[in-house]
Coordinates of C-alpha atoms in Angstrom, one line a residue:
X1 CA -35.2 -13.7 71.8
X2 CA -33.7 -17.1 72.7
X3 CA -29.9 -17.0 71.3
X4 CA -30.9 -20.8 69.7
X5 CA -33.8 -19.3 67.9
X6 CA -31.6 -16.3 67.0
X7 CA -28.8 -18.7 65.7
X8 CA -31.7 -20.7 63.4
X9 CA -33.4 -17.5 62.1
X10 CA -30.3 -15.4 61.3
X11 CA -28.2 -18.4 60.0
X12 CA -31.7 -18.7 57.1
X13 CA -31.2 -15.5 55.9
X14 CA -27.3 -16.1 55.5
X15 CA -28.1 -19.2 53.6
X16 CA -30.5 -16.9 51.4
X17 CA -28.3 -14.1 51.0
X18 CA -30.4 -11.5 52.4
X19 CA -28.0 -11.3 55.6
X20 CA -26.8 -7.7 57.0
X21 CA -24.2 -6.3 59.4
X22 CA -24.5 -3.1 60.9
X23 CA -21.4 -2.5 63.0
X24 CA -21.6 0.1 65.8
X25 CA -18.6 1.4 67.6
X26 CA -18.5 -1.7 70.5
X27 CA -16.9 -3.9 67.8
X28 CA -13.7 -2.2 67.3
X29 CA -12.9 -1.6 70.9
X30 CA -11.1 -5.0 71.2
X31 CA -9.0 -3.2 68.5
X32 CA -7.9 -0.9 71.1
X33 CA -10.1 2.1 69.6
X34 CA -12.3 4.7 71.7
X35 CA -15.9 4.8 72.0
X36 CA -17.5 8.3 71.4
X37 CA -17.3 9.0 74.8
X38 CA -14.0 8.7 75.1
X39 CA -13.4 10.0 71.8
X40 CA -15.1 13.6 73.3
X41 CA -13.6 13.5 76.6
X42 CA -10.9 15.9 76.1
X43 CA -13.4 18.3 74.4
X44 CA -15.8 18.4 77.5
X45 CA -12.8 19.2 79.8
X46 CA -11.7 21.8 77.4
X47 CA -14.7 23.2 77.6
X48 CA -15.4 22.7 80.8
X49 CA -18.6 20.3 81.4
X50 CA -18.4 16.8 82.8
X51 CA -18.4 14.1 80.5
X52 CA -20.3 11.8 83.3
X53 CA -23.2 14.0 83.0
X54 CA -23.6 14.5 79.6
X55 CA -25.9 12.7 77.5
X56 CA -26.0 13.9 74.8
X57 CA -22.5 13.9 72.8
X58 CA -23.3 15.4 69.9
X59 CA -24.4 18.3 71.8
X60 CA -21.1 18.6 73.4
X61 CA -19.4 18.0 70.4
X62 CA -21.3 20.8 69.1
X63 CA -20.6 23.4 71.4
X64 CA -16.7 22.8 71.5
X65 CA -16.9 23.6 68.1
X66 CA -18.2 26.8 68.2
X67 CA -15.9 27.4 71.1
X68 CA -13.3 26.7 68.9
X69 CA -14.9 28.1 65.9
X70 CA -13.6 25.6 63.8
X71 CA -13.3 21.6 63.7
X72 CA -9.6 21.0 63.2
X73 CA -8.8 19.8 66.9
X74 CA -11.8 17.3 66.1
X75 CA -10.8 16.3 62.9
X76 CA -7.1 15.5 64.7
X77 CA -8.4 13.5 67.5
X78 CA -10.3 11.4 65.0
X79 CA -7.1 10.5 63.3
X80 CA -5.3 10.5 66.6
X81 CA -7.7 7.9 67.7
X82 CA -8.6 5.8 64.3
X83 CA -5.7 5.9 62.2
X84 CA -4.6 2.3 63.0
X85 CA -4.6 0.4 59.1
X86 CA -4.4 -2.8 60.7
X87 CA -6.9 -3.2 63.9
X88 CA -8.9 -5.8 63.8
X89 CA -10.9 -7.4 66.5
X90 CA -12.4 -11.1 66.4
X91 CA -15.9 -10.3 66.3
X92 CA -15.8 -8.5 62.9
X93 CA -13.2 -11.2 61.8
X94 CA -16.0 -13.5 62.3
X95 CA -18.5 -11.9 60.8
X96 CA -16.3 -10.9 58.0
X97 CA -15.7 -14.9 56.9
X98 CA -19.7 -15.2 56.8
X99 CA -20.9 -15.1 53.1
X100 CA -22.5 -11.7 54.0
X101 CA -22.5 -9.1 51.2
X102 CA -23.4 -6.0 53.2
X103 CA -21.7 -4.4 56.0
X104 CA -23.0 -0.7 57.6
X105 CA -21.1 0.8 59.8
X106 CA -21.1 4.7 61.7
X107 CA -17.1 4.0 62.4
X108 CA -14.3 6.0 61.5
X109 CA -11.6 3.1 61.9
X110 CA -10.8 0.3 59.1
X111 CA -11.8 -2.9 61.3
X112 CA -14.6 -3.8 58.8
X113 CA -12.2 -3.8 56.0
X114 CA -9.4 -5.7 57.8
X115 CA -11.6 -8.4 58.4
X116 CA -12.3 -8.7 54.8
X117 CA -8.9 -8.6 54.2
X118 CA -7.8 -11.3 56.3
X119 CA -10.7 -13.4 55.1
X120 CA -9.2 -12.9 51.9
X121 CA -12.5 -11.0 50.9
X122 CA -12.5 -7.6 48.6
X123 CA -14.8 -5.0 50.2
X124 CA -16.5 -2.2 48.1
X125 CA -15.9 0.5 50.4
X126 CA -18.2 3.4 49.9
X127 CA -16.9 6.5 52.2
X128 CA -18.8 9.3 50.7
X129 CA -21.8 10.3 48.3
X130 CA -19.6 10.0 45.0
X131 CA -18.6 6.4 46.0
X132 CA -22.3 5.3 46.0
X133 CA -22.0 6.3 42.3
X134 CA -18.9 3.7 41.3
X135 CA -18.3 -0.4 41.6
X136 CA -15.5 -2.1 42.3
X137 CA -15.3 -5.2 40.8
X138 CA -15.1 -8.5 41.5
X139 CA -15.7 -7.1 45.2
X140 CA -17.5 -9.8 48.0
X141 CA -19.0 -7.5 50.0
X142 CA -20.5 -3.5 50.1
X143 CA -19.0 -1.9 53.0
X144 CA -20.9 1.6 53.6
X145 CA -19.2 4.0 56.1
X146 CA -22.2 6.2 56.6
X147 CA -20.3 8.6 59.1
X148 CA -17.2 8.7 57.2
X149 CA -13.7 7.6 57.4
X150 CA -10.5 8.4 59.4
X151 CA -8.6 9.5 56.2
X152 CA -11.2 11.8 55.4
X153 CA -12.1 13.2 58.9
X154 CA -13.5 16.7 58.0
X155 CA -16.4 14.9 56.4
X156 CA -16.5 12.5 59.8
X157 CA -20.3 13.1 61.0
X158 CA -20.1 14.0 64.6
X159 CA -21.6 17.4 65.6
X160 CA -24.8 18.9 65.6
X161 CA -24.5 20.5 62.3
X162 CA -23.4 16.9 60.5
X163 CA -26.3 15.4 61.9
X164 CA -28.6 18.4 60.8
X165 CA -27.2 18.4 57.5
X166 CA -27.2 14.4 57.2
X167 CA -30.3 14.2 55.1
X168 CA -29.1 16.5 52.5
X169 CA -26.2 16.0 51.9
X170 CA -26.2 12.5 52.4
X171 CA -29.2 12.0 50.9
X172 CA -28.1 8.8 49.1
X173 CA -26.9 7.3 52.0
X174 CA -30.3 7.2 53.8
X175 CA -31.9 5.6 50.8
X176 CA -29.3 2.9 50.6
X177 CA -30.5 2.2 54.0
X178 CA -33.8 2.3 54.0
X179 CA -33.9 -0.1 51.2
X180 CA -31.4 -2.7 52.8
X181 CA -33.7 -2.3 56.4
X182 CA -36.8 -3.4 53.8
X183 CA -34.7 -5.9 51.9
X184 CA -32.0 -7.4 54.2
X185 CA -32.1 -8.8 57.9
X186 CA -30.2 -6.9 59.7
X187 CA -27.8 -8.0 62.6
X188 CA -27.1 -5.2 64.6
X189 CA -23.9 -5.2 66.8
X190 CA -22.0 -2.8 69.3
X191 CA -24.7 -0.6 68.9
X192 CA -26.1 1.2 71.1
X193 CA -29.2 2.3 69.2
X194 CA -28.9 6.6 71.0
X195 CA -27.7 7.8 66.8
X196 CA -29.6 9.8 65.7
X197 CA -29.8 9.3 61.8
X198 CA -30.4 5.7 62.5
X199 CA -33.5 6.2 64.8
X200 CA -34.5 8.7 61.8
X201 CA -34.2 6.4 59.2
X202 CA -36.0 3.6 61.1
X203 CA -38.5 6.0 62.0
X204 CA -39.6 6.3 58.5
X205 CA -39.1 2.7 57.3
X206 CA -41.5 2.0 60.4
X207 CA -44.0 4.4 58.6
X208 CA -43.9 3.4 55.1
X209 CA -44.0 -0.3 55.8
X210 CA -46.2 -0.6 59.0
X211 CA -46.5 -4.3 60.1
X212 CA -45.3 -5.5 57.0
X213 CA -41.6 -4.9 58.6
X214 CA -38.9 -7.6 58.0
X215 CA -37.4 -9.2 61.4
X216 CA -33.7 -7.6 62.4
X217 CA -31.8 -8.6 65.0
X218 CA -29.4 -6.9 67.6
X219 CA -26.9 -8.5 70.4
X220 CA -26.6 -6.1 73.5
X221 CA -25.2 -6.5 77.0
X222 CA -27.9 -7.5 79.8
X223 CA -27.5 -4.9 83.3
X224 CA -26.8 -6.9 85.8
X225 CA -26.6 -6.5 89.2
X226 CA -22.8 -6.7 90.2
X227 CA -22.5 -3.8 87.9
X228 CA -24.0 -1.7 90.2
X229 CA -23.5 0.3 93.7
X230 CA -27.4 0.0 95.0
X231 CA -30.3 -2.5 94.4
X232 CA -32.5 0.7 93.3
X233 CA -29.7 1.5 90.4
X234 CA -30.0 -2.0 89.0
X235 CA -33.5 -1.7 89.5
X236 CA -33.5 1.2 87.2
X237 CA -31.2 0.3 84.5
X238 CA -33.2 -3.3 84.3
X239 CA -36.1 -1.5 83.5
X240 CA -34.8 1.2 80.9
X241 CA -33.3 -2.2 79.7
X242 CA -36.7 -3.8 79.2
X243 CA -38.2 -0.8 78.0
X244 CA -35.5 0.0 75.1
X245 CA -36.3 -3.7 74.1
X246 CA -39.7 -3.5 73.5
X247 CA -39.4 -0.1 71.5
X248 CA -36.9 -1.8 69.2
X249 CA -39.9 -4.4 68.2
X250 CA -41.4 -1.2 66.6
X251 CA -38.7 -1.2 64.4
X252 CA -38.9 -4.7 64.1
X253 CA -35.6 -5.5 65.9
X254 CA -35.1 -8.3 68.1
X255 CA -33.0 -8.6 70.9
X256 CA -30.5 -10.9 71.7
X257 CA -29.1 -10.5 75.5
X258 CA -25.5 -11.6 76.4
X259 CA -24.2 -11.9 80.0
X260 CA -20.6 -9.6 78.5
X261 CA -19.6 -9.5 75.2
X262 CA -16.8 -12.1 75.5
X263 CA -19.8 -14.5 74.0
X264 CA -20.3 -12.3 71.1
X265 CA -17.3 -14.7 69.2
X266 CA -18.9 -17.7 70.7
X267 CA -22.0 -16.9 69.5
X268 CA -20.9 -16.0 65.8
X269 CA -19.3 -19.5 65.8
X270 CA -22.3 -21.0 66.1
X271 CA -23.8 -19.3 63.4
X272 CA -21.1 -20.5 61.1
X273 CA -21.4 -23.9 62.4
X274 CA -25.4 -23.7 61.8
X275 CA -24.4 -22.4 57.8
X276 CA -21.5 -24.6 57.4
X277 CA -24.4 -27.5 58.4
X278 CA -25.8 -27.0 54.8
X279 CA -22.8 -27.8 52.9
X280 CA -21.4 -31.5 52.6
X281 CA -18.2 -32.5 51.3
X282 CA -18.0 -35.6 49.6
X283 CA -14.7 -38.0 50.4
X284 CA -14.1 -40.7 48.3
X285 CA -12.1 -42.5 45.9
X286 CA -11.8 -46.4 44.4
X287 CA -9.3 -47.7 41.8
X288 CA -10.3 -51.1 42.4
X289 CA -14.3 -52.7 42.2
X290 CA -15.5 -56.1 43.3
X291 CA -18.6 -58.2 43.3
X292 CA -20.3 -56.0 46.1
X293 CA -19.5 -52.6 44.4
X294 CA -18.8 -52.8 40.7
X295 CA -18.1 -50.1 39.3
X296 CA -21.2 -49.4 37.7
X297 CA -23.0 -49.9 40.6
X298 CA -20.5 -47.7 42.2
X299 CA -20.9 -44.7 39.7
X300 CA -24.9 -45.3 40.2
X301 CA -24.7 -44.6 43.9
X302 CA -22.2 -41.4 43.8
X303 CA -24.8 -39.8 41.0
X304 CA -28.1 -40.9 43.1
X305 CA -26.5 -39.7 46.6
X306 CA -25.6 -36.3 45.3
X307 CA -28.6 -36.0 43.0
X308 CA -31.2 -36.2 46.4
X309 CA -28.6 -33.8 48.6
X310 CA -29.0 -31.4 46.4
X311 CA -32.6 -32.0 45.6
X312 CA -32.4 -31.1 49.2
X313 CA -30.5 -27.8 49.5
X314 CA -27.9 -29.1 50.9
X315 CA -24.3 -27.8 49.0
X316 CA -21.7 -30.7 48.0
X317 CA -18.1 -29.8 47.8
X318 CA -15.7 -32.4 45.7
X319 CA -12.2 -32.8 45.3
X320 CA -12.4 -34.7 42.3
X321 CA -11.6 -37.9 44.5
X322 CA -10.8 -40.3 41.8
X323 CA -13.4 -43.4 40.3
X324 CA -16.1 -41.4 42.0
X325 CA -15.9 -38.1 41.1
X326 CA -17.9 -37.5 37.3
X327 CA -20.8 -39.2 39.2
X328 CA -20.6 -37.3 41.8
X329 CA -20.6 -33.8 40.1
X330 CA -23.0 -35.1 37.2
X331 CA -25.5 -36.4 39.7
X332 CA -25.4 -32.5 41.2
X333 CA -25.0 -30.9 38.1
X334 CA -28.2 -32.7 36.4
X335 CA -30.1 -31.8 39.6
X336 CA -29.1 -28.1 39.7
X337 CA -30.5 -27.9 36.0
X338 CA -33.4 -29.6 36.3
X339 CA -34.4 -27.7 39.7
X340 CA -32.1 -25.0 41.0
X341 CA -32.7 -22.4 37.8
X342 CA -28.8 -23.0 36.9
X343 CA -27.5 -21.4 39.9
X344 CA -24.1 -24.4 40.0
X345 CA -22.4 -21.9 42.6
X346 CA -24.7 -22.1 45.3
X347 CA -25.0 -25.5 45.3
X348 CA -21.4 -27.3 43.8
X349 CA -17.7 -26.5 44.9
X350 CA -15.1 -27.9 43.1
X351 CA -11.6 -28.1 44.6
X352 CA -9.4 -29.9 42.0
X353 CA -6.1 -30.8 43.5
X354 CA -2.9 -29.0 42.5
X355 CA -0.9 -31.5 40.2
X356 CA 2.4 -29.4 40.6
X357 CA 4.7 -27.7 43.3
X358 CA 4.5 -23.9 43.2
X359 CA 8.3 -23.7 44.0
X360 CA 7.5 -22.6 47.5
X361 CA 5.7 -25.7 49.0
X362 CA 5.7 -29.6 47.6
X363 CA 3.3 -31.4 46.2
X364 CA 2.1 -32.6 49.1
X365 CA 2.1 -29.5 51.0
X366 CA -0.2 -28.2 48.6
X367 CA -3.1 -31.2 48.8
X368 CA -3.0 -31.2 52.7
X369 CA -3.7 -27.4 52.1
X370 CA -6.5 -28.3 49.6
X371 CA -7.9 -30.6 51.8
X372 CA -8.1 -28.5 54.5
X373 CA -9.5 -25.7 52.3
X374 CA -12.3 -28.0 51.6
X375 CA -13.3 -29.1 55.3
X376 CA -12.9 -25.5 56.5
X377 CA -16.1 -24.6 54.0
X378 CA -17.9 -27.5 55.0
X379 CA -20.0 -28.3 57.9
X380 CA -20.8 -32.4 57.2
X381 CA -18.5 -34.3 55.8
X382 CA -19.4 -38.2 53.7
X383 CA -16.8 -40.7 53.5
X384 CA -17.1 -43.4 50.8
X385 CA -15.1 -46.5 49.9
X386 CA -11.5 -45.2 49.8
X387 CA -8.5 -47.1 48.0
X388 CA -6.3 -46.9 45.7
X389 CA -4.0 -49.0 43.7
X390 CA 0.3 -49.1 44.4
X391 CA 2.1 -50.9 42.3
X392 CA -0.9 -52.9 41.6
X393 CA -2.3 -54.0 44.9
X394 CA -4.9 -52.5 46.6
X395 CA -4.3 -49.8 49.7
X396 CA -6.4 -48.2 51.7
X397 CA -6.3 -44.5 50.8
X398 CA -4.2 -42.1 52.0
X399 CA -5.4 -39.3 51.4
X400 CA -9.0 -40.3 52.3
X401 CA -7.6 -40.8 56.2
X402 CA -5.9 -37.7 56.5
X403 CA -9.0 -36.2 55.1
X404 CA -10.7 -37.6 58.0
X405 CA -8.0 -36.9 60.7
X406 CA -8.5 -32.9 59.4
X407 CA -12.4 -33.6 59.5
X408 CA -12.1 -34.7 63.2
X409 CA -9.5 -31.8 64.5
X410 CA -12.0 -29.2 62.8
X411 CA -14.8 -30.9 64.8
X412 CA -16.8 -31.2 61.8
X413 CA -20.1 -33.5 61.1
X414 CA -18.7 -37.0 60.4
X415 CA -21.0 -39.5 58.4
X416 CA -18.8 -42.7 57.3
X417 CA -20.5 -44.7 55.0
X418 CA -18.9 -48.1 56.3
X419 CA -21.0 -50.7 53.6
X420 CA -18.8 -49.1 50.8
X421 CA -15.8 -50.8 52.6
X422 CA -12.1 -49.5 52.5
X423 CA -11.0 -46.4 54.2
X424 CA -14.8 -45.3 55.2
X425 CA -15.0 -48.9 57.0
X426 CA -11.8 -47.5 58.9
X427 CA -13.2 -44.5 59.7
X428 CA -16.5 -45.9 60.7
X429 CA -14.7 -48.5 63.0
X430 CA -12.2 -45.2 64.8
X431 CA -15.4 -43.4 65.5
X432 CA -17.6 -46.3 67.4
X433 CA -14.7 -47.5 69.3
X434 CA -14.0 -43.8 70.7
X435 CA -17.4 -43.8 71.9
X436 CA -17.1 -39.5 71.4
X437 CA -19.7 -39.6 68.3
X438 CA -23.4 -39.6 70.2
X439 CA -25.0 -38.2 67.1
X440 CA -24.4 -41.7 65.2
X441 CA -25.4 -43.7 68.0
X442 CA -28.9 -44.7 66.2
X443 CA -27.1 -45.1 62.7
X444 CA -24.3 -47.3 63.3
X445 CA -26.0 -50.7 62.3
X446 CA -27.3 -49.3 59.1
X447 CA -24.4 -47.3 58.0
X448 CA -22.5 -50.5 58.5
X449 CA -24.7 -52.3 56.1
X450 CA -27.0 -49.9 54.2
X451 CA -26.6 -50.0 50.7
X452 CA -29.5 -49.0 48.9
X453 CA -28.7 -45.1 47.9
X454 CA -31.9 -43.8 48.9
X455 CA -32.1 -45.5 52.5
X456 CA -28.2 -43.8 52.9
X457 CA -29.3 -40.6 51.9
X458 CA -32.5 -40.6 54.3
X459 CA -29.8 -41.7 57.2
X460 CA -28.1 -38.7 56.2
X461 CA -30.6 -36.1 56.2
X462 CA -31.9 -37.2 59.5
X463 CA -28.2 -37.3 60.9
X464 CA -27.7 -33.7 59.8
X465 CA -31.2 -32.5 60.8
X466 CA -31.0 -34.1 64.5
X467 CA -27.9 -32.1 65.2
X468 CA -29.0 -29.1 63.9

């Protein structure tokens, strides 16, 4: 699959909620972590057998244990290997910001749950059987460690006799699973697809469902053929490439091929950018009306623009910029009853600003934080009149420029609605002299002097849709 189509399909089901993760162990080696290879190494020397012709680890595994007639040395070098609390890696601090509620995972280590962490997230981790039983609350996300965890390594999965035993005594797992895999869209990552349970478990799902399957996605490394000593060995490995590719469609899997895995964060980013494309934040603010804007005219546009984005999908964010802000969320508000079955979370954000100092940082400090809150969550961001009064004379506002300055260094969607005059004409004036705004290069005459609401919003919607 193209990774442009990729972006567009998996970026739907993150806007829809029904968005996946299943993490395999190539996202925590940026952490510093082993694969399983490594991680068996020492147990194939021990036992004599060379790890660079064995295939199959949990085999080897398998027999070190009975060599040893007892698991301890593996239950040590799990927590030799994984007992880092605070790895994380970008790739799963990526994902981890993305408003995705479920997370699978075969690891041992804590990256998932770091990256929730620091994306100030609270995961509902579910380690064993008995977890599957209990909620936590007010959690953002299921995280389900289906092979264990490093603080409980004797119930890691790893040998022969874990993987036999999976289905029973797991049992709850694998139906958790099998319903997400029918449910969710799944993006698979670090994975190598060679585990056992998991070709089980789609196995059946492939069964029960048939072609009815939903569409899942995984990102893997293409061979290439600097990686390899002959023409014949890239040869091969191209074609057990190909192969693996088109049995995954059974499943109903997708692949996504990357030239090294250094894209993986690039190609994350878009994703978020594609999302973030969906929500607008509204900038604006006017203390002071004239004969081309009075204010009831003014409150009648604020209402009408952010009644028709939302009729539209699209998500407004609003800092309760002042004159415009009532109209702004009643024109969402009335929409999202009349249309959107109540849901007000999915389609309004309201960032009221701070009115005191905390103690720690100023008044100020805490609005530019705010501010930047705000942007950070949005992908497009409308800039409307803009002043204020000081002292009793008019000003161009503030706040509304350095709203616009943070806007620009976050490299978000810019729309500056220049025929409501003030700080957006500012803006709008910036942007066409710097030349660096293509997107806005059909729209400049009519934002200029467009003032009928529904020929703005219409400029809008085809401004965000051609940059999509």
């Amino acid at each position: 699959m193209k990774k442009e189509r990729f972006i567009k399909k998996f970026t739907k089901a993150v806007q829809e909620g029904n968005a996946a993760v299943f993490a395999g162990a190539g996202t925590s080696v940026d952490a510093g972590f082993v694969d399983w290879k490594k991680l068996v190494e020492p147990f194939a020397d021990e036992i004599d057998l060379d790890i660079e012709k064995e295939t199959d680890l949990v085999e080897l595994t398998q027999y070190y244990i009975n060599k040893k007639r007892n698991r301890g040395s593996v239950n040590q070098e799990i927590i030799n290997q994984f007992s880092s609390q605070y790895a994380e890696t970008e790739v799963m601090n990526l994902l981890t910001r993305l408003p995705i509620s479920t997370y699978w995972t075969t690891n041992y280590d804590k990256v998932i749950e770091n990256g929730l962490k620091n994306n100030n997230r609270r995961g509902d981790i579910k380690r064993k059987t008995d977890d599957l039983a209990i909620s936590i609350r007010d959690s953002d996300a299921i995280v389900y460690k289906m092979h264990g965890d490093v603080d409980s390594p004797n119930d890691a999965v790893i040998s022969k006799d874990d993987y036999e035993r999976y289905s029973e005594k797991n049992s709850l797992f694998v139906t958790a699973l099998r319903g997400d895999l029918v449910s969710k869209t799944f993006l698979f990552v670090g994975f190598s697809f060679e585990d056992p349970n998991l070709e089980s478990i789609l196995g059946k799902v492939n069964i029960l469902l048939g072609d009815n399957k939903r569409e899942h996605y995984c990102i893997q490394k293409q061979v290439l053929e600097k990686e390899f000593k002959t023409a014949e060995e890239y040869a091969y490995a191209k074609i057990k490439q190909d192969l693996k590719i088109k049995d995954l469609l059974r499943y109903g899997i997708d692949t996504v091929l990357v030239d090294d895995y250094s894209e993986l964060p690039k190609l994350i980013l878009k994703i978020e950018e594609e999302y973030l494309k969906n929500t607008i934040f509204i900038s604006g603010s006017i203390s002071d009306y004239n004969e081309n804007w009075s204010e009831e005219k003014v409150n009648q546009f604020c209402y009408n623009l952010s009644r028709s984005l939302v009729s539209k999908n699209y998500k407004i964010i609003s800092g309760f910029g002042l004159g415009i802000d009532s109209s702004v969320i009643n024109g969402a508000l009335d929409e999202i009853y009349k249309t959107k079955y109540r849901h007000v979370s999915e389609h309004l954000g309201l960032f009221p600003f701070p009115q005191n100092d905390n103690g720690k940082k100023s008044l100020k400090e805490r609005w530019t934080e705010n501010r930047e809150q705000m942007i950070s969550e949005s992908g497009v961001c409308i800039f409307l009149f803009g002043n204020k009064l000081v002292d009793g004379k008019v000003e161009i506002a503030s706040g509304m420029m350095e709203e616009f300055q943070i806007a620009k260094a976050k490299e978000k969607i810019i729309i500056p609605i220049a025929s409501t005059g003030f700080a957006a004409k500012e803006i709008f004036d910036e942007m066409k002299e710097s030349g660096d705004y293509s997107y806005l290069n059909d729209y400049w005459n009519d934002l200029e002097n467009e003032e009928d609401v529904i020929k703005v919003f219409n400029i809008i919607n085809e401004i965000i849709e051609g940059v999509r």
